[in-house]
């Protein structure tokens, strides 16, 4: 049994890894991001479509009485301006997202996002627009040019950037001393010309093959398997399965299979209605009302089932919010919001349930009707009729409404495992991006604009920009940014002498974000001053509690970023916070990084000297990462050196001990205090005790704790 369980776990892990790899393909990431960016257009179009197709005549009568025809005309205009141009919107958004995602340097030039989008747009018109220039109504709509727009976007953008990276003519077009943007535009000429020219050749080949009207050709191709099909279960399963398959690729399945609907489903519907009128038994199970009532719950793909599964299992807050937004349209079987907002289109995670759930629902509903548990559909019901009402109206029976609930539950059960799988993939992707941001945040390299994280290419850069925006909002709240304190101990006295205030950011979706990433994002977005002052203020407020209880000898250590020293009013801000909280200057210790010592700046040193003259102490954090900084200690205004945790590890060649000996000897000569960071074991403690160190900080003594716990720890120590 254990071996079978391990095998199953291994298979699931491999499946998750495969989906993760496929989902991380640059073009699929661009498609998902591009579709999401057009969500406002899809949302307003969906509500306009819903109002135009309300299943309740009474509401239409009220709207007519209040606004006349204006409300209807307004909805038509909005639908034309949203769904009517969706193909163009998706094409532009996907090509732009792909170019932004690449974000790297091609042939010595930054990816030109504008040129990429323009070239893709041109390629689309070259391939799609009729040769006579006459564009028929609905040509750019969701059901019109969307399939071609998808195909062009996912091929023309990669082709253009590939050619740009390998063009032999690019270097000949640049001009020394010119505006970089002009040079970037010139560099795009050869690859842009080649891309559009190649799509022009494709168009000529299509015309010669008689494929001028691709939509008509596609209707004939996909409708051909059903030409001689009868009204049977096989026809229903084939129609539903193929329709879902097409929808997965962004193609309006029912539109391409319109012949099946017209010649089989609607004919059967009318025959059943006529039979009911004449008092005879209906004979067709498979009708348009059957599909609309029991399969398209929430729209194609039974997306109402997906929404229910999301509410039950999803841990992604953005997805849950999208589900809430999608719920009202989905109740009336308008599913474009979830279809293009999640998105379901080209989403490998939901490919299986998106196609499988409607097929299973078809089988179940067909069996229930064939067994006479549910009457056949005998009434015309508008496709926007909500669940329960639609099933009851179509069959004239409560059993129809109950069958809808059963189908909804079955669809939900099909989607649930994949929502759970989405949670796992989301967590894996988050870990991957956090790891990438962590490496960038700790690196000394920056983009040309001086930023570490938010200019990174690809998904990591996108994730950094999302987090940076969230950090800005978090600073305006009181429930995300908080501090913990790690006590500092004098082992000679056997008591706590202070604590370092450590920043924590608990993101509402992603949980705790590593502090060095938070700081790097704040520096990238010039929020570091606000964040630094927030940390200092909160730390001093907590420390004032100790003051009020008579603990006046505890030293509060707070980190300052190098970027904060660019603020000419830094000293004044520190003084104001100390004044408001009542913390004395000699109780505050500001910590700066060793890199600031290695590259001392006149302005920084001036600010630190002013703080020291006021009584504020200065510490160098992570000292020893580059021990060449020893020679700067004499000039740098410093009271304390914190030996980096990397030196607490005993090296095989003893080099770490030699470095520590040098640091201790120099600090003793200069009268500088030493605090050893990262002490986790008694062996480490004893080794540094042999080096005459007395002050320590690390998990051996205490992990970082809340402000309240720190106060209690200080109050409870033996004096």
mmCIF file with all atom_site columns, C-alpha atoms in Angstrom, residues 59-250:
data_model
loop_
_atom_site.group_PDB
_atom_site.id
_atom_site.type_symbol
_atom_site.label_atom_id
_atom_site.label_alt_id
_atom_site.label_comp_id
_atom_site.label_asym_id
_atom_site.label_entity_id
_atom_site.label_seq_id
_atom_site.pdbx_PDB_ins_code
_atom_site.Cartn_x
_atom_site.Cartn_y
_atom_site.Cartn_z
_atom_site.occupancy
_atom_site.B_iso_or_equiv
_atom_site.pdbx_formal_charge
_atom_site.auth_seq_id
_atom_site.auth_comp_id
_atom_site.auth_asym_id
_atom_site.auth_atom_id
_atom_site.pdbx_PDB_model_num
ATOM 1   C CA . UNK A 1 59  ? -37.457 44.092 -16.429 1.00 0.00 ? 59  UNK A CA 1
ATOM 2   C CA . UNK A 1 60  ? -37.252 45.120 -20.072 1.00 0.00 ? 60  UNK A CA 1
ATOM 3   C CA . UNK A 1 61  ? -40.698 46.685 -19.782 1.00 0.00 ? 61  UNK A CA 1
ATOM 4   C CA . UNK A 1 62  ? -39.597 48.714 -16.756 1.00 0.00 ? 62  UNK A CA 1
ATOM 5   C CA . UNK A 1 63  ? -36.410 49.849 -18.501 1.00 0.00 ? 63  UNK A CA 1
ATOM 6   C CA . UNK A 1 64  ? -38.417 50.859 -21.566 1.00 0.00 ? 64  UNK A CA 1
ATOM 7   C CA . UNK A 1 65  ? -40.781 52.868 -19.402 1.00 0.00 ? 65  UNK A CA 1
ATOM 8   C CA . UNK A 1 66  ? -37.934 54.636 -17.588 1.00 0.00 ? 66  UNK A CA 1
ATOM 9   C CA . UNK A 1 67  ? -35.452 55.267 -20.415 1.00 0.00 ? 67  UNK A CA 1
ATOM 10  C CA . UNK A 1 68  ? -37.291 54.423 -23.616 1.00 0.00 ? 68  UNK A CA 1
ATOM 11  C CA . UNK A 1 69  ? -35.021 52.921 -26.265 1.00 0.00 ? 69  UNK A CA 1
ATOM 12  C CA . UNK A 1 70  ? -32.000 54.730 -24.863 1.00 0.00 ? 70  UNK A CA 1
ATOM 13  C CA . UNK A 1 71  ? -30.993 51.927 -22.503 1.00 0.00 ? 71  UNK A CA 1
ATOM 14  C CA . UNK A 1 72  ? -31.119 49.362 -25.301 1.00 0.00 ? 72  UNK A CA 1
ATOM 15  C CA . UNK A 1 73  ? -29.166 51.576 -27.702 1.00 0.00 ? 73  UNK A CA 1
ATOM 16  C CA . UNK A 1 74  ? -26.621 52.302 -24.990 1.00 0.00 ? 74  UNK A CA 1
ATOM 17  C CA . UNK A 1 75  ? -26.077 48.596 -24.358 1.00 0.00 ? 75  UNK A CA 1
ATOM 18  C CA . UNK A 1 76  ? -25.697 47.936 -28.069 1.00 0.00 ? 76  UNK A CA 1
ATOM 19  C CA . UNK A 1 77  ? -23.114 50.699 -28.373 1.00 0.00 ? 77  UNK A CA 1
ATOM 20  C CA . UNK A 1 78  ? -21.185 49.369 -25.364 1.00 0.00 ? 78  UNK A CA 1
ATOM 21  C CA . UNK A 1 79  ? -21.255 45.816 -26.688 1.00 0.00 ? 79  UNK A CA 1
ATOM 22  C CA . UNK A 1 80  ? -20.010 46.958 -30.095 1.00 0.00 ? 80  UNK A CA 1
ATOM 23  C CA . UNK A 1 81  ? -17.263 48.984 -28.429 1.00 0.00 ? 81  UNK A CA 1
ATOM 24  C CA . UNK A 1 82  ? -16.177 46.062 -26.243 1.00 0.00 ? 82  UNK A CA 1
ATOM 25  C CA . UNK A 1 83  ? -16.974 42.622 -27.631 1.00 0.00 ? 83  UNK A CA 1
ATOM 26  C CA . UNK A 1 84  ? -17.082 44.148 -31.110 1.00 0.00 ? 84  UNK A CA 1
ATOM 27  C CA . UNK A 1 85  ? -13.351 44.985 -31.050 1.00 0.00 ? 85  UNK A CA 1
ATOM 28  C CA . UNK A 1 86  ? -12.196 42.167 -28.749 1.00 0.00 ? 86  UNK A CA 1
ATOM 29  C CA . UNK A 1 87  ? -10.040 40.532 -31.442 1.00 0.00 ? 87  UNK A CA 1
ATOM 30  C CA . UNK A 1 88  ? -7.971  43.681 -31.902 1.00 0.00 ? 88  UNK A CA 1
ATOM 31  C CA . UNK A 1 89  ? -7.789  44.258 -28.160 1.00 0.00 ? 89  UNK A CA 1
ATOM 32  C CA . UNK A 1 90  ? -6.525  40.732 -27.489 1.00 0.00 ? 90  UNK A CA 1
ATOM 33  C CA . UNK A 1 91  ? -4.025  40.891 -30.340 1.00 0.00 ? 91  UNK A CA 1
ATOM 34  C CA . UNK A 1 92  ? -2.518  44.152 -29.069 1.00 0.00 ? 92  UNK A CA 1
ATOM 35  C CA . UNK A 1 93  ? -2.532  43.063 -25.420 1.00 0.00 ? 93  UNK A CA 1
ATOM 36  C CA . UNK A 1 94  ? -0.944  39.645 -26.045 1.00 0.00 ? 94  UNK A CA 1
ATOM 37  C CA . UNK A 1 95  ? 1.806   40.983 -28.325 1.00 0.00 ? 95  UNK A CA 1
ATOM 38  C CA . UNK A 1 96  ? 2.540   43.802 -25.870 1.00 0.00 ? 96  UNK A CA 1
ATOM 39  C CA . UNK A 1 97  ? 2.625   41.364 -22.936 1.00 0.00 ? 97  UNK A CA 1
ATOM 40  C CA . UNK A 1 98  ? 5.030   39.083 -24.807 1.00 0.00 ? 98  UNK A CA 1
ATOM 41  C CA . UNK A 1 99  ? 7.382   41.961 -25.615 1.00 0.00 ? 99  UNK A CA 1
ATOM 42  C CA . UNK A 1 100 ? 7.265   43.243 -22.028 1.00 0.00 ? 100 UNK A CA 1
ATOM 43  C CA . UNK A 1 101 ? 7.876   39.752 -20.736 1.00 0.00 ? 101 UNK A CA 1
ATOM 44  C CA . UNK A 1 102 ? 10.966  39.324 -22.861 1.00 0.00 ? 102 UNK A CA 1
ATOM 45  C CA . UNK A 1 103 ? 12.211  42.673 -21.591 1.00 0.00 ? 103 UNK A CA 1
ATOM 46  C CA . UNK A 1 104 ? 15.808  41.771 -22.419 1.00 0.00 ? 104 UNK A CA 1
ATOM 47  C CA . UNK A 1 105 ? 18.370  43.034 -24.901 1.00 0.00 ? 105 UNK A CA 1
ATOM 48  C CA . UNK A 1 106 ? 18.256  41.769 -28.490 1.00 0.00 ? 106 UNK A CA 1
ATOM 49  C CA . UNK A 1 107 ? 21.220  42.408 -30.745 1.00 0.00 ? 107 UNK A CA 1
ATOM 50  C CA . UNK A 1 108 ? 22.296  45.135 -28.332 1.00 0.00 ? 108 UNK A CA 1
ATOM 51  C CA . UNK A 1 109 ? 18.896  46.850 -28.167 1.00 0.00 ? 109 UNK A CA 1
ATOM 52  C CA . UNK A 1 110 ? 16.126  46.769 -25.592 1.00 0.00 ? 110 UNK A CA 1
ATOM 53  C CA . UNK A 1 111 ? 12.971  44.983 -26.755 1.00 0.00 ? 111 UNK A CA 1
ATOM 54  C CA . UNK A 1 112 ? 10.844  47.574 -28.522 1.00 0.00 ? 112 UNK A CA 1
ATOM 55  C CA . UNK A 1 113 ? 7.338   46.945 -27.174 1.00 0.00 ? 113 UNK A CA 1
ATOM 56  C CA . UNK A 1 114 ? 5.665   49.530 -29.392 1.00 0.00 ? 114 UNK A CA 1
ATOM 57  C CA . UNK A 1 115 ? 7.289   48.222 -32.567 1.00 0.00 ? 115 UNK A CA 1
ATOM 58  C CA . UNK A 1 116 ? 6.350   44.641 -31.617 1.00 0.00 ? 116 UNK A CA 1
ATOM 59  C CA . UNK A 1 117 ? 2.705   45.574 -31.158 1.00 0.00 ? 117 UNK A CA 1
ATOM 60  C CA . UNK A 1 118 ? 2.546   47.595 -34.396 1.00 0.00 ? 118 UNK A CA 1
ATOM 61  C CA . UNK A 1 119 ? 4.143   44.810 -36.431 1.00 0.00 ? 119 UNK A CA 1
ATOM 62  C CA . UNK A 1 120 ? 1.732   42.211 -34.988 1.00 0.00 ? 120 UNK A CA 1
ATOM 63  C CA . UNK A 1 121 ? -1.229  44.455 -35.741 1.00 0.00 ? 121 UNK A CA 1
ATOM 64  C CA . UNK A 1 122 ? -0.045  44.880 -39.308 1.00 0.00 ? 122 UNK A CA 1
ATOM 65  C CA . UNK A 1 123 ? 0.460   41.116 -39.690 1.00 0.00 ? 123 UNK A CA 1
ATOM 66  C CA . UNK A 1 124 ? -3.113  40.552 -38.521 1.00 0.00 ? 124 UNK A CA 1
ATOM 67  C CA . UNK A 1 125 ? -4.554  42.920 -41.125 1.00 0.00 ? 125 UNK A CA 1
ATOM 68  C CA . UNK A 1 126 ? -2.327  41.422 -43.812 1.00 0.00 ? 126 UNK A CA 1
ATOM 69  C CA . UNK A 1 127 ? -3.638  37.919 -43.083 1.00 0.00 ? 127 UNK A CA 1
ATOM 70  C CA . UNK A 1 128 ? -7.237  38.611 -42.144 1.00 0.00 ? 128 UNK A CA 1
ATOM 71  C CA . UNK A 1 129 ? -8.744  41.618 -43.931 1.00 0.00 ? 129 UNK A CA 1
ATOM 72  C CA . UNK A 1 130 ? -10.507 40.858 -47.258 1.00 0.00 ? 130 UNK A CA 1
ATOM 73  C CA . UNK A 1 131 ? -8.509  41.853 -50.328 1.00 0.00 ? 131 UNK A CA 1
ATOM 74  C CA . UNK A 1 132 ? -11.194 44.314 -51.411 1.00 0.00 ? 132 UNK A CA 1
ATOM 75  C CA . UNK A 1 133 ? -10.769 46.154 -48.115 1.00 0.00 ? 133 UNK A CA 1
ATOM 76  C CA . UNK A 1 134 ? -14.409 45.718 -47.186 1.00 0.00 ? 134 UNK A CA 1
ATOM 77  C CA . UNK A 1 135 ? -14.575 44.658 -43.555 1.00 0.00 ? 135 UNK A CA 1
ATOM 78  C CA . UNK A 1 136 ? -17.858 42.887 -42.735 1.00 0.00 ? 136 UNK A CA 1
ATOM 79  C CA . UNK A 1 137 ? -19.764 43.654 -39.509 1.00 0.00 ? 137 UNK A CA 1
ATOM 80  C CA . UNK A 1 138 ? -18.508 41.746 -36.486 1.00 0.00 ? 138 UNK A CA 1
ATOM 81  C CA . UNK A 1 139 ? -15.169 41.013 -38.146 1.00 0.00 ? 139 UNK A CA 1
ATOM 82  C CA . UNK A 1 140 ? -13.169 42.054 -35.064 1.00 0.00 ? 140 UNK A CA 1
ATOM 83  C CA . UNK A 1 141 ? -15.591 40.607 -32.499 1.00 0.00 ? 141 UNK A CA 1
ATOM 84  C CA . UNK A 1 142 ? -15.167 37.705 -30.071 1.00 0.00 ? 142 UNK A CA 1
ATOM 85  C CA . UNK A 1 143 ? -16.949 35.367 -32.457 1.00 0.00 ? 143 UNK A CA 1
ATOM 86  C CA . UNK A 1 144 ? -15.419 36.869 -35.595 1.00 0.00 ? 144 UNK A CA 1
ATOM 87  C CA . UNK A 1 145 ? -11.705 37.489 -35.883 1.00 0.00 ? 145 UNK A CA 1
ATOM 88  C CA . UNK A 1 146 ? -10.621 36.173 -32.478 1.00 0.00 ? 146 UNK A CA 1
ATOM 89  C CA . UNK A 1 147 ? -9.173  32.834 -33.678 1.00 0.00 ? 147 UNK A CA 1
ATOM 90  C CA . UNK A 1 148 ? -7.042  34.567 -36.322 1.00 0.00 ? 148 UNK A CA 1
ATOM 91  C CA . UNK A 1 149 ? -6.006  37.237 -33.823 1.00 0.00 ? 149 UNK A CA 1
ATOM 92  C CA . UNK A 1 150 ? -4.793  34.549 -31.427 1.00 0.00 ? 150 UNK A CA 1
ATOM 93  C CA . UNK A 1 151 ? -2.878  32.735 -34.142 1.00 0.00 ? 151 UNK A CA 1
ATOM 94  C CA . UNK A 1 152 ? -1.229  35.922 -35.383 1.00 0.00 ? 152 UNK A CA 1
ATOM 95  C CA . UNK A 1 153 ? -0.346  37.144 -31.875 1.00 0.00 ? 153 UNK A CA 1
ATOM 96  C CA . UNK A 1 154 ? 1.331   33.907 -30.767 1.00 0.00 ? 154 UNK A CA 1
ATOM 97  C CA . UNK A 1 155 ? 3.329   33.602 -33.998 1.00 0.00 ? 155 UNK A CA 1
ATOM 98  C CA . UNK A 1 156 ? 4.134   37.142 -35.143 1.00 0.00 ? 156 UNK A CA 1
ATOM 99  C CA . UNK A 1 157 ? 5.475   38.472 -31.810 1.00 0.00 ? 157 UNK A CA 1
ATOM 100 C CA . UNK A 1 158 ? 8.009   35.623 -31.268 1.00 0.00 ? 158 UNK A CA 1
ATOM 101 C CA . UNK A 1 159 ? 8.953   35.728 -34.960 1.00 0.00 ? 159 UNK A CA 1
ATOM 102 C CA . UNK A 1 160 ? 9.553   39.485 -34.923 1.00 0.00 ? 160 UNK A CA 1
ATOM 103 C CA . UNK A 1 161 ? 11.738  39.356 -31.807 1.00 0.00 ? 161 UNK A CA 1
ATOM 104 C CA . UNK A 1 162 ? 13.621  36.305 -33.098 1.00 0.00 ? 162 UNK A CA 1
ATOM 105 C CA . UNK A 1 163 ? 14.397  38.100 -36.361 1.00 0.00 ? 163 UNK A CA 1
ATOM 106 C CA . UNK A 1 164 ? 15.379  41.235 -34.475 1.00 0.00 ? 164 UNK A CA 1
ATOM 107 C CA . UNK A 1 165 ? 17.857  39.229 -32.413 1.00 0.00 ? 165 UNK A CA 1
ATOM 108 C CA . UNK A 1 166 ? 19.387  37.654 -35.526 1.00 0.00 ? 166 UNK A CA 1
ATOM 109 C CA . UNK A 1 167 ? 19.124  40.424 -38.123 1.00 0.00 ? 167 UNK A CA 1
ATOM 110 C CA . UNK A 1 168 ? 22.398  41.150 -39.938 1.00 0.00 ? 168 UNK A CA 1
ATOM 111 C CA . UNK A 1 169 ? 21.185  44.608 -40.964 1.00 0.00 ? 169 UNK A CA 1
ATOM 112 C CA . UNK A 1 170 ? 20.408  45.964 -37.499 1.00 0.00 ? 170 UNK A CA 1
ATOM 113 C CA . UNK A 1 171 ? 23.868  47.406 -36.786 1.00 0.00 ? 171 UNK A CA 1
ATOM 114 C CA . UNK A 1 172 ? 23.992  49.220 -40.131 1.00 0.00 ? 172 UNK A CA 1
ATOM 115 C CA . UNK A 1 173 ? 20.955  51.332 -39.249 1.00 0.00 ? 173 UNK A CA 1
ATOM 116 C CA . UNK A 1 174 ? 22.102  52.754 -35.932 1.00 0.00 ? 174 UNK A CA 1
ATOM 117 C CA . UNK A 1 175 ? 23.474  56.274 -35.713 1.00 0.00 ? 175 UNK A CA 1
ATOM 118 C CA . UNK A 1 176 ? 26.096  57.248 -33.133 1.00 0.00 ? 176 UNK A CA 1
ATOM 119 C CA . UNK A 1 177 ? 24.950  60.120 -30.951 1.00 0.00 ? 177 UNK A CA 1
ATOM 120 C CA . UNK A 1 178 ? 21.264  59.646 -31.781 1.00 0.00 ? 178 UNK A CA 1
ATOM 121 C CA . UNK A 1 179 ? 18.388  59.306 -29.345 1.00 0.00 ? 179 UNK A CA 1
ATOM 122 C CA . UNK A 1 180 ? 18.328  55.666 -28.089 1.00 0.00 ? 180 UNK A CA 1
ATOM 123 C CA . UNK A 1 181 ? 14.618  55.465 -28.892 1.00 0.00 ? 181 UNK A CA 1
ATOM 124 C CA . UNK A 1 182 ? 15.364  56.448 -32.496 1.00 0.00 ? 182 UNK A CA 1
ATOM 125 C CA . UNK A 1 183 ? 18.064  53.788 -32.701 1.00 0.00 ? 183 UNK A CA 1
ATOM 126 C CA . UNK A 1 184 ? 15.653  51.210 -31.261 1.00 0.00 ? 184 UNK A CA 1
ATOM 127 C CA . UNK A 1 185 ? 13.082  52.125 -33.916 1.00 0.00 ? 185 UNK A CA 1
ATOM 128 C CA . UNK A 1 186 ? 15.683  51.893 -36.684 1.00 0.00 ? 186 UNK A CA 1
ATOM 129 C CA . UNK A 1 187 ? 16.835  48.525 -35.357 1.00 0.00 ? 187 UNK A CA 1
ATOM 130 C CA . UNK A 1 188 ? 13.274  47.202 -35.668 1.00 0.00 ? 188 UNK A CA 1
ATOM 131 C CA . UNK A 1 189 ? 12.988  48.005 -39.381 1.00 0.00 ? 189 UNK A CA 1
ATOM 132 C CA . UNK A 1 190 ? 14.596  44.865 -40.907 1.00 0.00 ? 190 UNK A CA 1
ATOM 133 C CA . UNK A 1 191 ? 12.797  42.373 -38.656 1.00 0.00 ? 191 UNK A CA 1
ATOM 134 C CA . UNK A 1 192 ? 9.509   44.286 -38.916 1.00 0.00 ? 192 UNK A CA 1
ATOM 135 C CA . UNK A 1 193 ? 9.719   44.317 -42.697 1.00 0.00 ? 193 UNK A CA 1
ATOM 136 C CA . UNK A 1 194 ? 10.577  40.603 -42.805 1.00 0.00 ? 194 UNK A CA 1
ATOM 137 C CA . UNK A 1 195 ? 7.753   39.642 -40.422 1.00 0.00 ? 195 UNK A CA 1
ATOM 138 C CA . UNK A 1 196 ? 5.065   41.526 -42.335 1.00 0.00 ? 196 UNK A CA 1
ATOM 139 C CA . UNK A 1 197 ? 6.449   40.246 -45.652 1.00 0.00 ? 197 UNK A CA 1
ATOM 140 C CA . UNK A 1 198 ? 6.306   36.622 -44.437 1.00 0.00 ? 198 UNK A CA 1
ATOM 141 C CA . UNK A 1 199 ? 2.697   37.021 -43.310 1.00 0.00 ? 199 UNK A CA 1
ATOM 142 C CA . UNK A 1 200 ? 1.942   38.529 -46.711 1.00 0.00 ? 200 UNK A CA 1
ATOM 143 C CA . UNK A 1 201 ? 3.304   35.374 -48.366 1.00 0.00 ? 201 UNK A CA 1
ATOM 144 C CA . UNK A 1 202 ? 1.124   33.276 -46.068 1.00 0.00 ? 202 UNK A CA 1
ATOM 145 C CA . UNK A 1 203 ? -1.893  35.294 -47.175 1.00 0.00 ? 203 UNK A CA 1
ATOM 146 C CA . UNK A 1 204 ? -1.086  34.771 -50.861 1.00 0.00 ? 204 UNK A CA 1
ATOM 147 C CA . UNK A 1 205 ? -0.730  31.019 -50.292 1.00 0.00 ? 205 UNK A CA 1
ATOM 148 C CA . UNK A 1 206 ? -4.088  31.005 -48.507 1.00 0.00 ? 206 UNK A CA 1
ATOM 149 C CA . UNK A 1 207 ? -5.765  32.840 -51.371 1.00 0.00 ? 207 UNK A CA 1
ATOM 150 C CA . UNK A 1 208 ? -4.271  30.469 -53.941 1.00 0.00 ? 208 UNK A CA 1
ATOM 151 C CA . UNK A 1 209 ? -5.521  27.508 -51.905 1.00 0.00 ? 209 UNK A CA 1
ATOM 152 C CA . UNK A 1 210 ? -9.022  29.002 -51.817 1.00 0.00 ? 210 UNK A CA 1
ATOM 153 C CA . UNK A 1 211 ? -8.872  29.821 -48.126 1.00 0.00 ? 211 UNK A CA 1
ATOM 154 C CA . UNK A 1 212 ? -9.809  33.474 -48.436 1.00 0.00 ? 212 UNK A CA 1
ATOM 155 C CA . UNK A 1 213 ? -12.693 33.192 -45.981 1.00 0.00 ? 213 UNK A CA 1
ATOM 156 C CA . UNK A 1 214 ? -11.086 31.317 -43.097 1.00 0.00 ? 214 UNK A CA 1
ATOM 157 C CA . UNK A 1 215 ? -14.201 31.461 -40.941 1.00 0.00 ? 215 UNK A CA 1
ATOM 158 C CA . UNK A 1 216 ? -16.284 29.752 -43.625 1.00 0.00 ? 216 UNK A CA 1
ATOM 159 C CA . UNK A 1 217 ? -13.544 27.195 -44.241 1.00 0.00 ? 217 UNK A CA 1
ATOM 160 C CA . UNK A 1 218 ? -13.357 26.435 -40.516 1.00 0.00 ? 218 UNK A CA 1
ATOM 161 C CA . UNK A 1 219 ? -17.143 26.004 -40.313 1.00 0.00 ? 219 UNK A CA 1
ATOM 162 C CA . UNK A 1 220 ? -17.037 23.496 -43.158 1.00 0.00 ? 220 UNK A CA 1
ATOM 163 C CA . UNK A 1 221 ? -14.073 21.634 -41.682 1.00 0.00 ? 221 UNK A CA 1
ATOM 164 C CA . UNK A 1 222 ? -15.345 21.264 -38.127 1.00 0.00 ? 222 UNK A CA 1
ATOM 165 C CA . UNK A 1 223 ? -18.934 20.716 -39.209 1.00 0.00 ? 223 UNK A CA 1
ATOM 166 C CA . UNK A 1 224 ? -18.088 17.934 -41.662 1.00 0.00 ? 224 UNK A CA 1
ATOM 167 C CA . UNK A 1 225 ? -18.128 15.077 -39.070 1.00 0.00 ? 225 UNK A CA 1
ATOM 168 C CA . UNK A 1 226 ? -21.774 15.926 -38.302 1.00 0.00 ? 226 UNK A CA 1
ATOM 169 C CA . UNK A 1 227 ? -23.126 16.116 -41.880 1.00 0.00 ? 227 UNK A CA 1
ATOM 170 C CA . UNK A 1 228 ? -24.836 12.750 -41.749 1.00 0.00 ? 228 UNK A CA 1
ATOM 171 C CA . UNK A 1 229 ? -25.178 12.556 -37.974 1.00 0.00 ? 229 UNK A CA 1
ATOM 172 C CA . UNK A 1 230 ? -28.527 11.844 -36.421 1.00 0.00 ? 230 UNK A CA 1
ATOM 173 C CA . UNK A 1 231 ? -30.031 13.064 -33.178 1.00 0.00 ? 231 UNK A CA 1
ATOM 174 C CA . UNK A 1 232 ? -28.170 10.724 -30.863 1.00 0.00 ? 232 UNK A CA 1
ATOM 175 C CA . UNK A 1 233 ? -26.051 10.619 -27.740 1.00 0.00 ? 233 UNK A CA 1
ATOM 176 C CA . UNK A 1 234 ? -22.924 10.299 -29.872 1.00 0.00 ? 234 UNK A CA 1
ATOM 177 C CA . UNK A 1 235 ? -23.853 13.498 -31.702 1.00 0.00 ? 235 UNK A CA 1
ATOM 178 C CA . UNK A 1 236 ? -24.407 15.323 -28.436 1.00 0.00 ? 236 UNK A CA 1
ATOM 179 C CA . UNK A 1 237 ? -21.119 14.187 -26.909 1.00 0.00 ? 237 UNK A CA 1
ATOM 180 C CA . UNK A 1 238 ? -19.233 14.958 -30.123 1.00 0.00 ? 238 UNK A CA 1
ATOM 181 C CA . UNK A 1 239 ? -20.804 18.409 -30.430 1.00 0.00 ? 239 UNK A CA 1
ATOM 182 C CA . UNK A 1 240 ? -20.141 19.348 -26.800 1.00 0.00 ? 240 UNK A CA 1
ATOM 183 C CA . UNK A 1 241 ? -16.606 17.910 -26.764 1.00 0.00 ? 241 UNK A CA 1
ATOM 184 C CA . UNK A 1 242 ? -15.532 19.592 -30.008 1.00 0.00 ? 242 UNK A CA 1
ATOM 185 C CA . UNK A 1 243 ? -17.145 22.875 -28.994 1.00 0.00 ? 243 UNK A CA 1
ATOM 186 C CA . UNK A 1 244 ? -15.179 22.872 -25.734 1.00 0.00 ? 244 UNK A CA 1
ATOM 187 C CA . UNK A 1 245 ? -11.974 21.916 -27.529 1.00 0.00 ? 245 UNK A CA 1
ATOM 188 C CA . UNK A 1 246 ? -12.358 24.942 -29.810 1.00 0.00 ? 246 UNK A CA 1
ATOM 189 C CA . UNK A 1 247 ? -13.221 27.244 -26.910 1.00 0.00 ? 247 UNK A CA 1
ATOM 190 C CA . UNK A 1 248 ? -10.037 26.195 -25.128 1.00 0.00 ? 248 UNK A CA 1
ATOM 191 C CA . UNK A 1 249 ? -8.078  27.727 -27.992 1.00 0.00 ? 249 UNK A CA 1
ATOM 192 C CA . UNK A 1 250 ? -10.153 30.904 -27.921 1.00 0.00 ? 250 UNK A CA 1
#
